[in-house]
């Protein structure tokens, strides 16, 4: 038993040492990422170069639409106008036919020519840095595109891939509770790389380190984490030497947390368990006590909750407004996502009320909107980012203040956030808050709503699930 404890202690301190190493990384540090908000975009769908818009793109969302890195550069003002100070772009390498999304790699030594040249990508990175924005790139180390292995580079021989001997007859992952199957079998029929082979491991590790240096990447979003054994990800984190957010698409806190430092291999993971709760609470009307239960679990199981990538929309799932088209509830969900623990990630097009269903319908082209900065949701998101920065909420942990079936309140330092998923009018007395008697407090979302704290309490009236962010007016 003593030996087991010693091994655990050694692993813990080695993980702490790796975290310290990453604080002096190639890209931005863990601490620096905490104060960011990320705009996630699908490169092929966000912006074409001016004058090259594809009018027919909506007819077939399974093919390339024409978005490019130069297109992103030309529309960074649009992103910054919402207050975002980081972008996350699609995978950058050459893909097989119709791999517009970037996840079907064909040649890891080449960039995706549909998106532009190496110099275009360098220019995008430089322009982000000139603007004070962080540059995050999506990467894949689990699989390659579904084509003849001989067409792939550098993994053009079958022995570079798992041979399906540990898989069902069709070689596909079917039992997600069987970790051996998850790590050795194929996701959607995609050739599954065997990272235990020295050449495969070495190439992937060198590749990720090289792209981070060449393109001055501040952070990586890493695809399909559970599909590769944990020991490889520890080496990958070291080789990348930058901030990594891994995709562990599960609602299990125990499972997801096992991939985050200090006990897991990665600096951060996407906050998938919270994503499922947010969808349940705000889109489906489930009790808001689920938020409290999830926060308790996060506190017990997760590493640093303030570096988790939190989101309510992404490229793999139907959009929130497809599931529930009530923008009042969507705004409430956005407020929670932007102000609760974690680094908020916002999916492109949601500011224009996009409501696409499952893949590929949730990957709509943005240019038909004309990049409308007068959109109500565009303005709302801009306001949320402004409030976050003004009060620097990342310097304070989330503290729960009120829990009921329809109302949830928490504070981050000097602000109090109140959200609801109930459209009927509610009156609520707030007795647990960060303010003092005599303080004049106002709602930062609607600053004409003010009150004075008396007898250590104040009252709020909630109509149409309108979220509130109270601060002390000086």
Short mmCIF file of C-alpha atoms in Angstrom, two decimals:
data_model
loop_
_atom_site.label_atom_id
_atom_site.label_comp_id
_atom_site.label_asym_id
_atom_site.label_seq_id
_atom_site.Cartn_x
_atom_site.Cartn_y
_atom_site.Cartn_z
CA UNK A 1 0.00 0.00 0.00
CA UNK A 2 2.86 2.38 0.85
CA UNK A 3 4.39 1.77 -2.58
CA UNK A 4 1.12 2.62 -4.29
CA UNK A 5 0.85 5.89 -2.39
CA UNK A 6 4.44 6.78 -3.27
CA UNK A 7 3.81 6.14 -6.96
CA UNK A 8 0.69 8.31 -6.83
CA UNK A 9 2.65 11.08 -5.10
CA UNK A 10 5.40 10.93 -7.72
CA UNK A 11 2.87 11.13 -10.57
CA UNK A 12 1.20 14.11 -8.89
CA UNK A 13 4.43 16.08 -8.51
CA UNK A 14 5.57 15.24 -12.03
CA UNK A 15 2.26 16.64 -13.28
CA UNK A 16 2.78 19.81 -11.23
CA UNK A 17 6.26 20.12 -12.73
CA UNK A 18 4.77 19.84 -16.23
CA UNK A 19 2.24 22.55 -15.43
CA UNK A 20 5.09 24.82 -14.32
CA UNK A 21 6.94 24.04 -17.56
CA UNK A 22 3.89 25.05 -19.60
CA UNK A 23 3.84 28.38 -17.77
CA UNK A 24 6.92 29.21 -19.88
CA UNK A 25 5.56 27.61 -23.03
CA UNK A 26 5.78 28.47 -26.72
CA UNK A 27 2.28 29.92 -26.64
CA UNK A 28 0.21 31.62 -23.97
CA UNK A 29 0.36 30.31 -20.41
CA UNK A 30 -2.43 28.62 -18.48
CA UNK A 31 -2.88 31.74 -16.35
CA UNK A 32 -3.11 33.96 -19.43
CA UNK A 33 -5.75 31.76 -21.06
CA UNK A 34 -8.02 32.12 -18.03
CA UNK A 35 -8.91 35.71 -18.89
CA UNK A 36 -9.81 34.95 -22.51
CA UNK A 37 -13.06 34.20 -24.30
CA UNK A 38 -12.83 32.11 -27.46
CA UNK A 39 -14.69 32.46 -30.74
CA UNK A 40 -14.79 29.03 -32.39
CA UNK A 41 -15.18 29.01 -36.15
CA UNK A 42 -15.24 26.48 -38.96
CA UNK A 43 -12.64 27.86 -41.36
CA UNK A 44 -14.50 26.76 -44.50
CA UNK A 45 -17.73 28.40 -43.34
CA UNK A 46 -16.70 31.61 -41.57
CA UNK A 47 -15.43 33.90 -44.34
CA UNK A 48 -14.23 33.80 -47.92
CA UNK A 49 -11.92 36.42 -49.34
CA UNK A 50 -13.86 39.49 -50.44
CA UNK A 51 -15.54 38.94 -53.80
CA UNK A 52 -15.31 35.13 -53.62
CA UNK A 53 -18.52 34.29 -51.77
CA UNK A 54 -20.05 30.92 -52.67
CA UNK A 55 -23.76 31.61 -53.17
CA UNK A 56 -24.60 27.90 -53.63
CA UNK A 57 -22.96 26.67 -50.43
CA UNK A 58 -26.22 26.13 -48.54
CA UNK A 59 -27.34 23.57 -51.13
CA UNK A 60 -24.65 21.07 -50.10
CA UNK A 61 -23.04 21.54 -46.72
CA UNK A 62 -21.00 18.33 -47.13
CA UNK A 63 -18.63 19.97 -49.60
CA UNK A 64 -16.18 22.87 -49.47
CA UNK A 65 -17.81 26.29 -49.38
CA UNK A 66 -14.75 28.50 -49.85
CA UNK A 67 -13.82 29.89 -46.44
CA UNK A 68 -10.15 30.69 -46.01
CA UNK A 69 -7.49 32.04 -43.65
CA UNK A 70 -7.39 35.30 -45.57
CA UNK A 71 -11.15 35.51 -45.15
CA UNK A 72 -10.71 35.23 -41.39
CA UNK A 73 -8.09 38.00 -41.43
CA UNK A 74 -10.48 40.28 -43.28
CA UNK A 75 -13.19 39.74 -40.66
CA UNK A 76 -11.28 39.84 -37.39
CA UNK A 77 -12.89 43.23 -36.71
CA UNK A 78 -16.24 41.44 -36.67
CA UNK A 79 -14.98 38.98 -34.03
CA UNK A 80 -13.29 41.65 -31.92
CA UNK A 81 -16.44 43.73 -32.11
CA UNK A 82 -18.08 41.13 -29.89
CA UNK A 83 -15.21 41.40 -27.43
CA UNK A 84 -13.52 38.08 -28.17
CA UNK A 85 -9.77 37.96 -27.67
CA UNK A 86 -9.06 34.43 -28.96
CA UNK A 87 -10.09 32.41 -32.00
CA UNK A 88 -10.16 28.64 -32.54
CA UNK A 89 -9.86 27.56 -36.18
CA UNK A 90 -10.36 24.19 -37.91
CA UNK A 91 -7.53 21.66 -38.44
CA UNK A 92 -5.03 22.98 -40.97
CA UNK A 93 -3.59 19.94 -42.81
CA UNK A 94 -4.40 18.55 -46.25
CA UNK A 95 -7.56 16.42 -46.20
CA UNK A 96 -9.16 13.81 -48.44
CA UNK A 97 -12.04 14.81 -50.72
CA UNK A 98 -14.80 16.77 -48.99
CA UNK A 99 -12.82 17.11 -45.76
CA UNK A 100 -13.90 20.75 -45.46
CA UNK A 101 -14.00 20.43 -41.66
CA UNK A 102 -10.36 19.31 -41.41
CA UNK A 103 -10.78 16.03 -39.51
CA UNK A 104 -10.00 13.66 -42.44
CA UNK A 105 -6.26 14.16 -42.83
CA UNK A 106 -4.54 12.95 -45.98
CA UNK A 107 -1.04 14.46 -45.76
CA UNK A 108 0.33 15.81 -42.48
CA UNK A 109 3.24 17.45 -44.27
CA UNK A 110 0.99 19.76 -46.30
CA UNK A 111 -1.54 22.43 -45.43
CA UNK A 112 -5.10 22.38 -46.71
CA UNK A 113 -4.82 24.37 -49.97
CA UNK A 114 -8.55 25.14 -49.86
CA UNK A 115 -7.82 27.41 -46.88
CA UNK A 116 -4.70 29.09 -48.24
CA UNK A 117 -0.92 28.97 -48.15
CA UNK A 118 1.60 28.67 -45.36
CA UNK A 119 2.18 32.41 -45.60
CA UNK A 120 -1.57 33.03 -45.28
CA UNK A 121 -1.61 31.02 -42.04
CA UNK A 122 1.44 32.87 -40.75
CA UNK A 123 -0.27 36.15 -41.61
CA UNK A 124 -3.38 35.10 -39.68
CA UNK A 125 -1.29 34.26 -36.63
CA UNK A 126 0.61 37.57 -36.91
CA UNK A 127 -2.57 39.57 -37.28
CA UNK A 128 -4.09 37.92 -34.21
CA UNK A 129 -1.00 38.83 -32.20
CA UNK A 130 -1.02 42.41 -33.51
CA UNK A 131 -4.56 42.72 -32.18
CA UNK A 132 -3.78 41.08 -28.84
CA UNK A 133 -5.81 37.99 -29.74
CA UNK A 134 -4.77 34.40 -28.99
CA UNK A 135 -4.55 31.92 -31.84
CA UNK A 136 -5.86 28.38 -31.21
CA UNK A 137 -5.68 25.59 -33.81
CA UNK A 138 -7.60 22.30 -33.86
CA UNK A 139 -5.41 19.18 -34.20
CA UNK A 140 -6.03 15.45 -34.68
CA UNK A 141 -3.67 12.62 -33.63
CA UNK A 142 -6.10 9.70 -33.42
CA UNK A 143 -6.92 8.93 -37.05
CA UNK A 144 -6.49 9.78 -40.71
CA UNK A 145 -9.00 10.20 -43.56
CA UNK A 146 -10.99 7.23 -44.84
CA UNK A 147 -9.18 6.40 -48.07
CA UNK A 148 -6.67 3.83 -49.29
CA UNK A 149 -3.79 3.76 -46.80
CA UNK A 150 -1.35 4.07 -49.69
CA UNK A 151 -2.74 7.57 -50.35
CA UNK A 152 -1.90 8.80 -46.85
CA UNK A 153 1.28 10.53 -45.74
CA UNK A 154 3.38 9.69 -43.86
CA UNK A 155 1.35 6.74 -42.61
CA UNK A 156 1.03 4.91 -45.91
CA UNK A 157 1.38 1.35 -44.62
CA UNK A 158 -1.24 -0.71 -42.82
CA UNK A 159 0.99 -1.60 -39.88
CA UNK A 160 0.91 2.05 -38.80
CA UNK A 161 -2.74 1.52 -37.83
CA UNK A 162 -4.54 -0.69 -35.33
CA UNK A 163 -5.42 -4.01 -36.97
CA UNK A 164 -8.90 -4.43 -35.46
CA UNK A 165 -7.95 -7.66 -33.64
CA UNK A 166 -9.46 -6.21 -30.45
CA UNK A 167 -12.57 -4.91 -32.19
CA UNK A 168 -16.03 -6.09 -33.29
CA UNK A 169 -16.13 -7.69 -36.75
CA UNK A 170 -16.78 -4.34 -38.47
CA UNK A 171 -13.90 -2.70 -36.52
CA UNK A 172 -16.07 0.23 -35.32
CA UNK A 173 -16.28 1.45 -31.73
CA UNK A 174 -19.64 0.25 -30.40
CA UNK A 175 -19.11 0.00 -26.64
CA UNK A 176 -17.91 3.33 -25.26
CA UNK A 177 -17.57 1.78 -21.81
CA UNK A 178 -14.90 -0.59 -23.12
CA UNK A 179 -11.70 1.48 -23.06
CA UNK A 180 -9.71 -1.13 -24.98
CA UNK A 181 -12.25 -0.93 -27.79
CA UNK A 182 -12.32 2.88 -27.66
CA UNK A 183 -8.55 3.10 -28.02
CA UNK A 184 -8.05 0.37 -30.64
CA UNK A 185 -11.10 0.48 -32.91
CA UNK A 186 -12.29 2.92 -35.54
CA UNK A 187 -14.37 6.04 -35.13
CA UNK A 188 -16.84 6.23 -38.03
CA UNK A 189 -14.61 3.92 -40.11
CA UNK A 190 -11.59 6.27 -39.99
CA UNK A 191 -8.19 4.49 -40.02
CA UNK A 192 -7.07 4.40 -36.39
CA UNK A 193 -3.41 5.27 -35.81
CA UNK A 194 -1.34 3.03 -33.54
CA UNK A 195 0.66 5.46 -31.41
CA UNK A 196 2.65 2.62 -29.78
CA UNK A 197 4.62 2.24 -33.04
CA UNK A 198 7.77 4.37 -32.66
CA UNK A 199 7.52 5.97 -36.11
CA UNK A 200 3.87 6.96 -35.62
CA UNK A 201 4.49 8.32 -32.14
CA UNK A 202 7.65 10.16 -33.13
CA UNK A 203 6.15 11.78 -36.22
CA UNK A 204 3.04 13.00 -34.40
CA UNK A 205 5.08 14.43 -31.51
CA UNK A 206 7.53 16.21 -33.78
CA UNK A 207 4.74 17.48 -36.00
CA UNK A 208 2.78 19.14 -33.20
CA UNK A 209 5.88 20.79 -31.75
CA UNK A 210 6.86 22.10 -35.18
CA UNK A 211 3.50 23.65 -36.07
CA UNK A 212 3.27 25.40 -32.70
CA UNK A 213 6.67 27.01 -33.31
CA UNK A 214 6.26 27.76 -37.03
CA UNK A 215 2.82 29.34 -36.78
CA UNK A 216 3.25 30.87 -33.31
CA UNK A 217 0.21 29.04 -31.98
CA UNK A 218 -1.01 30.07 -28.51
CA UNK A 219 -3.07 26.97 -27.80
CA UNK A 220 -4.43 23.77 -29.30
CA UNK A 221 -7.82 22.12 -29.22
CA UNK A 222 -7.13 18.38 -29.44
CA UNK A 223 -9.65 16.07 -31.06
CA UNK A 224 -10.73 12.56 -29.94
CA UNK A 225 -8.78 12.29 -26.69
CA UNK A 226 -10.24 9.04 -25.21
CA UNK A 227 -9.54 7.19 -28.46
CA UNK A 228 -5.79 7.29 -27.72
CA UNK A 229 -4.07 5.90 -24.63
CA UNK A 230 -3.28 8.43 -21.91
CA UNK A 231 0.50 7.89 -21.93
CA UNK A 232 0.70 9.27 -25.47
CA UNK A 233 -1.15 12.45 -24.53
CA UNK A 234 1.34 13.19 -21.78
CA UNK A 235 4.14 13.15 -24.38
CA UNK A 236 1.97 15.16 -26.79
CA UNK A 237 1.40 17.83 -24.15
CA UNK A 238 5.15 18.02 -23.54
CA UNK A 239 5.99 18.21 -27.26
CA UNK A 240 3.38 20.89 -27.95
CA UNK A 241 4.64 22.86 -24.91
CA UNK A 242 1.57 25.07 -24.98
CA UNK A 243 -1.96 25.20 -23.65
CA UNK A 244 -4.12 22.25 -24.73
CA UNK A 245 -7.89 21.76 -24.46
CA UNK A 246 -8.81 18.14 -25.12
CA UNK A 247 -12.12 16.81 -26.44
CA UNK A 248 -13.51 14.12 -24.13
CA UNK A 249 -17.09 13.88 -25.33
CA UNK A 250 -18.76 12.32 -22.29
CA UNK A 251 -21.26 13.37 -19.64
CA UNK A 252 -19.26 11.54 -16.94
CA UNK A 253 -17.32 13.87 -14.67
CA UNK A 254 -15.17 10.98 -13.44
CA UNK A 255 -14.21 10.03 -16.98
CA UNK A 256 -13.60 13.54 -18.32
CA UNK A 257 -11.61 14.62 -15.25
CA UNK A 258 -9.24 11.68 -15.65
CA UNK A 259 -7.72 13.43 -18.69
CA UNK A 260 -7.04 16.78 -16.96
CA UNK A 261 -3.99 17.67 -14.90
CA UNK A 262 -2.81 17.11 -12.26
CA UNK A 263 -3.92 13.46 -12.41
CA UNK A 264 -4.44 13.40 -16.19
CA UNK A 265 -2.13 14.32 -19.09
CA UNK A 266 -3.65 17.59 -20.42
CA UNK A 267 -3.78 21.17 -19.17
CA UNK A 268 -7.50 21.37 -19.88
CA UNK A 269 -10.50 19.59 -21.36
CA UNK A 270 -13.75 20.74 -22.89
CA UNK A 271 -16.46 20.95 -20.25
CA UNK A 272 -18.72 18.31 -21.78
CA UNK A 273 -20.50 17.22 -18.57
CA UNK A 274 -21.57 20.84 -17.98
CA UNK A 275 -22.59 21.19 -21.65
CA UNK A 276 -25.14 18.40 -21.27
CA UNK A 277 -26.47 19.94 -18.05
CA UNK A 278 -26.76 23.41 -19.62
CA UNK A 279 -28.70 21.99 -22.55
CA UNK A 280 -30.97 20.08 -20.16
CA UNK A 281 -31.61 23.06 -17.90
CA UNK A 282 -32.04 25.87 -20.42
CA UNK A 283 -33.26 24.10 -23.55
CA UNK A 284 -35.35 21.34 -21.98
CA UNK A 285 -36.52 22.98 -18.75
CA UNK A 286 -34.87 20.58 -16.33
CA UNK A 287 -34.42 21.73 -12.73
CA UNK A 288 -31.70 24.28 -12.08
CA UNK A 289 -30.58 22.30 -9.06
CA UNK A 290 -28.66 20.22 -11.62
CA UNK A 291 -26.26 23.16 -11.98
CA UNK A 292 -25.50 23.00 -8.28
CA UNK A 293 -24.98 19.25 -8.39
CA UNK A 294 -22.61 19.56 -11.35
CA UNK A 295 -20.60 22.32 -9.67
CA UNK A 296 -20.20 20.13 -6.58
CA UNK A 297 -18.93 17.25 -8.71
CA UNK A 298 -16.55 19.54 -10.57
CA UNK A 299 -15.12 20.79 -7.29
CA UNK A 300 -14.55 17.24 -6.09
CA UNK A 301 -13.25 15.63 -9.28
CA UNK A 302 -11.85 18.17 -11.72
CA UNK A 303 -8.45 19.84 -11.67
CA UNK A 304 -8.50 23.61 -12.21
CA UNK A 305 -12.12 24.33 -13.14
CA UNK A 306 -11.21 27.83 -14.31
CA UNK A 307 -9.33 26.51 -17.36
CA UNK A 308 -12.05 24.15 -18.58
CA UNK A 309 -13.44 25.07 -22.01
CA UNK A 310 -17.13 25.78 -21.42
CA UNK A 311 -19.64 25.93 -24.27
CA UNK A 312 -23.29 25.47 -25.23
CA UNK A 313 -22.83 25.11 -29.01
CA UNK A 314 -20.20 23.55 -31.24
CA UNK A 315 -19.66 21.93 -34.65
CA UNK A 316 -20.59 18.40 -33.57
CA UNK A 317 -24.08 18.94 -32.16
CA UNK A 318 -27.36 20.57 -33.20
CA UNK A 319 -27.37 24.20 -32.17
CA UNK A 320 -29.17 25.33 -29.03
CA UNK A 321 -31.70 27.29 -31.10
CA UNK A 322 -32.49 24.14 -33.08
CA UNK A 323 -33.36 22.35 -29.86
CA UNK A 324 -35.23 25.33 -28.42
CA UNK A 325 -35.77 28.46 -30.53
CA UNK A 326 -36.58 30.74 -27.59
CA UNK A 327 -33.81 33.33 -27.55
CA UNK A 328 -34.77 34.40 -24.02
CA UNK A 329 -33.63 31.03 -22.71
CA UNK A 330 -30.59 31.09 -24.96
CA UNK A 331 -29.51 34.42 -23.47
CA UNK A 332 -29.86 32.98 -19.97
CA UNK A 333 -27.70 30.01 -20.97
CA UNK A 334 -25.11 32.36 -22.49
CA UNK A 335 -24.86 34.39 -19.30
CA UNK A 336 -24.21 31.27 -17.27
CA UNK A 337 -21.61 30.06 -19.75
CA UNK A 338 -19.77 33.40 -19.87
CA UNK A 339 -19.68 34.00 -16.12
CA UNK A 340 -19.41 30.59 -14.45
CA UNK A 341 -16.07 28.84 -13.95
CA UNK A 342 -14.14 28.13 -17.13
CA UNK A 343 -12.99 29.73 -20.36
CA UNK A 344 -16.12 30.55 -22.39
CA UNK A 345 -16.19 29.28 -25.97
CA UNK A 346 -18.75 30.75 -28.37
CA UNK A 347 -19.59 29.02 -31.66
CA UNK A 348 -19.62 31.19 -34.78
CA UNK A 349 -23.02 32.08 -36.26
CA UNK A 350 -24.90 31.89 -32.98
CA UNK A 351 -24.70 35.69 -32.86
CA UNK A 352 -26.76 35.66 -36.08
CA UNK A 353 -29.41 33.33 -34.61
CA UNK A 354 -28.18 30.24 -36.50
CA UNK A 355 -30.32 27.23 -35.66
CA UNK A 356 -28.90 24.37 -37.71
CA UNK A 357 -29.50 20.76 -36.73
CA UNK A 358 -27.00 17.92 -36.66
CA UNK A 359 -23.77 17.80 -38.66
CA UNK A 360 -23.42 19.26 -41.28
CA UNK A 361 -26.44 21.54 -40.77
CA UNK A 362 -24.80 23.16 -37.73
CA UNK A 363 -21.93 24.29 -39.98
CA UNK A 364 -23.67 26.99 -41.99
CA UNK A 365 -21.83 29.64 -44.05
CA UNK A 366 -21.75 32.99 -42.27
CA UNK A 367 -21.35 35.37 -45.21
CA UNK A 368 -25.05 35.39 -46.24
CA UNK A 369 -25.70 37.34 -43.01
CA UNK A 370 -23.50 40.20 -44.19
CA UNK A 371 -21.72 40.02 -40.82
CA UNK A 372 -24.49 42.04 -39.27
CA UNK A 373 -23.15 43.81 -36.19
CA UNK A 374 -26.62 45.17 -35.39
CA UNK A 375 -27.95 41.71 -34.61
CA UNK A 376 -29.49 41.55 -31.14
CA UNK A 377 -27.42 38.52 -30.13
CA UNK A 378 -24.23 40.09 -31.53
CA UNK A 379 -24.80 43.11 -29.31
CA UNK A 380 -25.74 40.93 -26.33
CA UNK A 381 -22.56 38.85 -26.58
CA UNK A 382 -20.48 42.02 -26.92
CA UNK A 383 -22.04 43.30 -23.69
CA UNK A 384 -21.26 40.04 -21.85
CA UNK A 385 -17.62 40.13 -22.89
CA UNK A 386 -17.40 43.77 -21.84
CA UNK A 387 -18.80 42.99 -18.39
CA UNK A 388 -16.42 40.04 -17.95
CA UNK A 389 -13.42 42.22 -18.70
CA UNK A 390 -14.58 45.23 -16.71
CA UNK A 391 -14.93 43.14 -13.56
CA UNK A 392 -12.07 40.71 -14.31
CA UNK A 393 -14.11 37.82 -13.03
CA UNK A 394 -11.33 35.29 -13.76
CA UNK A 395 -9.56 36.50 -10.61
CA UNK A 396 -12.31 35.06 -8.40
CA UNK A 397 -13.82 31.62 -8.05
CA UNK A 398 -17.49 30.90 -8.56
CA UNK A 399 -19.42 30.97 -5.27
CA UNK A 400 -22.94 29.56 -5.15
CA UNK A 401 -25.50 31.93 -3.59
CA UNK A 402 -29.00 30.62 -4.39
CA UNK A 403 -30.36 27.33 -5.68
CA UNK A 404 -33.97 26.52 -6.56
CA UNK A 405 -35.82 24.63 -9.26
CA UNK A 406 -36.11 27.73 -11.45
CA UNK A 407 -33.43 30.17 -10.22
CA UNK A 408 -29.70 29.86 -9.73
CA UNK A 409 -27.38 32.59 -8.44
CA UNK A 410 -23.64 32.78 -7.95
CA UNK A 411 -20.97 35.39 -7.46
CA UNK A 412 -17.55 35.93 -9.02
CA UNK A 413 -15.75 38.47 -6.90
CA UNK A 414 -17.71 41.73 -6.96
CA UNK A 415 -20.58 40.64 -9.21
CA UNK A 416 -23.70 38.56 -8.58
CA UNK A 417 -25.16 36.56 -11.46
CA UNK A 418 -28.79 35.41 -11.42
CA UNK A 419 -30.20 33.11 -14.11
CA UNK A 420 -33.52 31.40 -14.58
CA UNK A 421 -35.11 28.98 -17.05
CA UNK A 422 -38.69 29.93 -16.11
CA UNK A 423 -40.55 32.38 -18.37
CA UNK A 424 -43.26 33.27 -15.86
CA UNK A 425 -42.70 36.29 -13.62
CA UNK A 426 -40.93 35.53 -10.34
CA UNK A 427 -40.18 37.62 -7.28
CA UNK A 428 -37.08 36.61 -5.36
CA UNK A 429 -35.54 37.91 -2.16
CA UNK A 430 -31.74 37.68 -2.29
CA UNK A 431 -30.14 37.23 1.13
CA UNK A 432 -26.85 35.58 0.18
CA UNK A 433 -24.71 37.93 -1.90
CA UNK A 434 -21.33 39.74 -1.95
CA UNK A 435 -22.72 43.21 -1.13
CA UNK A 436 -23.16 45.25 2.07
CA UNK A 437 -25.99 47.27 3.60
CA UNK A 438 -26.32 50.61 1.88
CA UNK A 439 -24.68 49.48 -1.36
CA UNK A 440 -26.40 50.69 -4.48
CA UNK A 441 -26.39 47.78 -6.92
CA UNK A 442 -27.33 47.79 -10.60
CA UNK A 443 -27.90 45.18 -13.28
CA UNK A 444 -25.03 45.46 -15.77
CA UNK A 445 -27.24 44.04 -18.53
CA UNK A 446 -29.88 46.71 -17.96
CA UNK A 447 -28.33 49.45 -15.82
CA UNK A 448 -31.58 51.28 -15.20
CA UNK A 449 -32.49 48.37 -12.88
CA UNK A 450 -30.98 49.34 -9.53
CA UNK A 451 -31.66 48.76 -5.84
CA UNK A 452 -30.13 49.46 -2.43
CA UNK A 453 -29.22 46.64 -0.07
CA UNK A 454 -31.25 46.87 3.15
CA UNK A 455 -31.31 44.41 6.04
CA UNK A 456 -28.64 42.47 4.16
CA UNK A 457 -31.04 41.70 1.34
CA UNK A 458 -32.72 43.01 -1.79
CA UNK A 459 -35.50 41.89 -4.11
CA UNK A 460 -35.41 41.03 -7.79
CA UNK A 461 -38.22 40.55 -10.25
CA UNK A 462 -37.46 38.06 -13.02
CA UNK A 463 -39.60 38.13 -16.16
CA UNK A 464 -39.08 36.05 -19.33
CA UNK A 465 -36.06 34.32 -17.73
CA UNK A 466 -34.12 37.58 -18.11
CA UNK A 467 -30.63 37.09 -16.62
CA UNK A 468 -29.15 39.66 -14.24
CA UNK A 469 -25.58 40.61 -13.38
CA UNK A 470 -25.51 42.89 -10.33
CA UNK A 471 -22.53 45.03 -9.39
CA UNK A 472 -21.95 47.73 -6.79
CA UNK A 473 -22.30 51.19 -8.28
CA UNK A 474 -19.54 53.48 -6.99
#
